[in-house]
Short mmCIF file of C-alpha atoms in Angstrom, two decimals:
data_model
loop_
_atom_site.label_atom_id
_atom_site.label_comp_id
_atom_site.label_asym_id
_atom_site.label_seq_id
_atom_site.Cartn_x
_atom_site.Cartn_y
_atom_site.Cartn_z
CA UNK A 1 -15.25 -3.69 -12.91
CA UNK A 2 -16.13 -2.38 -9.25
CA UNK A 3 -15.28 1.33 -9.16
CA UNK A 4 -16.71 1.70 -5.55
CA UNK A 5 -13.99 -0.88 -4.39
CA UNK A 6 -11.13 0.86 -6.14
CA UNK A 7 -12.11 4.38 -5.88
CA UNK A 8 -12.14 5.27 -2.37
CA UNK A 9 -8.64 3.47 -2.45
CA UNK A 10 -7.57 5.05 -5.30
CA UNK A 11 -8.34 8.80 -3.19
CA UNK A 12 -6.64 7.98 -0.04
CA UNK A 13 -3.83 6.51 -1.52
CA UNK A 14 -3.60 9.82 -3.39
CA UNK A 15 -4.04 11.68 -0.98
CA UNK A 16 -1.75 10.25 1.77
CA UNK A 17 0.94 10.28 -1.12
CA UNK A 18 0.55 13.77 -1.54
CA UNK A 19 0.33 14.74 2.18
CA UNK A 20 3.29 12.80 3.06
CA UNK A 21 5.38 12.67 0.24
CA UNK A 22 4.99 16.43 -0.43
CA UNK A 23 5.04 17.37 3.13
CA UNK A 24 8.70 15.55 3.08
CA UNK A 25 10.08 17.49 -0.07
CA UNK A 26 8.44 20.30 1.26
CA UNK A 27 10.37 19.87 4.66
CA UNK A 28 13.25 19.66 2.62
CA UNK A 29 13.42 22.32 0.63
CA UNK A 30 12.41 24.55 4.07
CA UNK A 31 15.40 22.60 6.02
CA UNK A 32 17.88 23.89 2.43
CA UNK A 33 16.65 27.49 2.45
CA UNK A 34 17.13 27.89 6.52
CA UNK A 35 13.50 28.42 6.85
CA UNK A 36 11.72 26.90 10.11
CA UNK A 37 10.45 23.21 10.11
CA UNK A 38 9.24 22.38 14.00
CA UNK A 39 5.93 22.42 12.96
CA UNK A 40 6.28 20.61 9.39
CA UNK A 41 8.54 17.86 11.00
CA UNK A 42 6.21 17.28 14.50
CA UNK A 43 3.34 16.78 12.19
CA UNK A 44 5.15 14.47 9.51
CA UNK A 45 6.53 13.13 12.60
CA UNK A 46 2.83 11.96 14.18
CA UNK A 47 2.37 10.51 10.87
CA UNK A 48 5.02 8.63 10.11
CA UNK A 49 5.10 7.29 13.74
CA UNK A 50 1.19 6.32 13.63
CA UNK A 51 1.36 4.59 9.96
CA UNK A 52 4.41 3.27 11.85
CA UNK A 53 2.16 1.82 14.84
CA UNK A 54 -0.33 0.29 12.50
CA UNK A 55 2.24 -1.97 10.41
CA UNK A 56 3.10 -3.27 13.96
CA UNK A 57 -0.43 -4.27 14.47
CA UNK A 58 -1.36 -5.43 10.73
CA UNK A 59 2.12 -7.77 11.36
CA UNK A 60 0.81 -8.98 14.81
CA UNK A 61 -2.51 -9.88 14.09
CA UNK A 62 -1.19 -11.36 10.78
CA UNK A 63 0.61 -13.48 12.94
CA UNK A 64 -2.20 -15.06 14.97
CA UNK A 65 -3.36 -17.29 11.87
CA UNK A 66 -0.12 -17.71 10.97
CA UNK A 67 1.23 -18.66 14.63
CA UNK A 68 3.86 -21.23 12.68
CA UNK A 69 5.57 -18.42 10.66
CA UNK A 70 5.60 -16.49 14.01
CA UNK A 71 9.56 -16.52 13.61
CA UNK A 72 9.27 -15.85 9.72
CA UNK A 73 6.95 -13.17 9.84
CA UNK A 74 9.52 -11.21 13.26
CA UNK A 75 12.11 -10.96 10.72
CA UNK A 76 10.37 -8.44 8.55
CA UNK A 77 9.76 -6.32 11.35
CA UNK A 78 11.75 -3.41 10.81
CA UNK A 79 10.07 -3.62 7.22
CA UNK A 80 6.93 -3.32 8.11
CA UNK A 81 7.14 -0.25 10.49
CA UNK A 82 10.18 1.73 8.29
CA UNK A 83 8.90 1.22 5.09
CA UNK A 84 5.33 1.30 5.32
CA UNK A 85 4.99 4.83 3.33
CA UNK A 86 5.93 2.98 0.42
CA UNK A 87 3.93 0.27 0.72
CA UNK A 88 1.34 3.16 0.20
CA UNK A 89 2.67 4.28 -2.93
CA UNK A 90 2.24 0.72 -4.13
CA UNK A 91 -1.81 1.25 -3.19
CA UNK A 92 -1.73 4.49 -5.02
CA UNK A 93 0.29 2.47 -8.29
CA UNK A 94 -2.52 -0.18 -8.00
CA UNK A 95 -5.05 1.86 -7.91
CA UNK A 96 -4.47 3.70 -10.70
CA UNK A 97 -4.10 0.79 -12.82
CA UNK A 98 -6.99 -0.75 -11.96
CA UNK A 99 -8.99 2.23 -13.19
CA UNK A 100 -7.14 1.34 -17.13
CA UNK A 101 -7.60 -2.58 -16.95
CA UNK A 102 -10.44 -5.37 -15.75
CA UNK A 103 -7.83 -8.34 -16.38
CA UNK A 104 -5.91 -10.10 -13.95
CA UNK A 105 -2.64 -12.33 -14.30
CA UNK A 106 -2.62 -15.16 -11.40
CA UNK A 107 -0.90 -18.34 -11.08
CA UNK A 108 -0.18 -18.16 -14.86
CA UNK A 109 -3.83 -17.46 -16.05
CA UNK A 110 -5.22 -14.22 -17.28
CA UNK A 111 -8.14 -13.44 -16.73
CA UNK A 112 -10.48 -10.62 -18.10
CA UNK A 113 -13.30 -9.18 -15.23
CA UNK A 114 -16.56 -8.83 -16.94
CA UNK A 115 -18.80 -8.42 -14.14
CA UNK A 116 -19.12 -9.34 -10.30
CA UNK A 117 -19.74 -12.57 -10.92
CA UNK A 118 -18.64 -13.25 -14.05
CA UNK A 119 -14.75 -13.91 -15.46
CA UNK A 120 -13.21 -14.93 -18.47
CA UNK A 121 -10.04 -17.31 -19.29
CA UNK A 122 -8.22 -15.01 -21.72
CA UNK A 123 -4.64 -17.34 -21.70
CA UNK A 124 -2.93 -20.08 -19.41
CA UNK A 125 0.92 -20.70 -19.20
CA UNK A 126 1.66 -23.83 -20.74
#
């Protein structure tokens, strides 16, 4: 129901997929046919490394309102700064579907969006 919220997530999403995730196969298929990849891999490299940086922060400054899941919330660590480019495909995914649908399934009710302010009950779980 809000395009403007969904949009501008829906283009960096697609774009960061494409820049990354292409610049990776692309890297690839250089690194298989023996062609040069300093440049390709320094610049992936920056990338990775500063999408790596901010899941470090996000899970810090999560962890200030959460200060008792402090030692719950270390754990995922290595999750949060290894895995974070898929985290963005995930974006991308949701963004694409929200472009298709105005319901939403939560806590066992579905409900249908039919304006800012206003939402419908379409089912509850029994």
């Amino acid at each position: 129901y809000a395009s403007h919220l969904w949009q501008g997530l829906l283009f960096g999403s697609a774009l960061f997929a494409i820049v990354f995730f292409g610049g990776s196969l692309l890297l690839l298929i250089r690194l298989l046919l023996g062609l040069p990849v300093t440049v390709l891999a320094i610049v992936l490299g920056i990338v990775f490394l500063l999408g790596a940086v901010k899941g470090y922060i996000r899970l810090r400054v999560v962890g200030i309102p959460l200060e008792s899941y402090r030692k719950e919330l270390s754990r995922d660590i290595l999750a949060h700064i290894f895995l974070w480019p898929f985290g963005s495909l995930l974006y991308l995914y949701n963004s694409i579907v929200a472009g298709f649908s105005r319901r939403i399934r939560w806590r066992g009710i579905t409900y249908e969006l039919k304006s800012p302010t206003e939402a419908v009950i379409i089912s509850r779980d029994s």
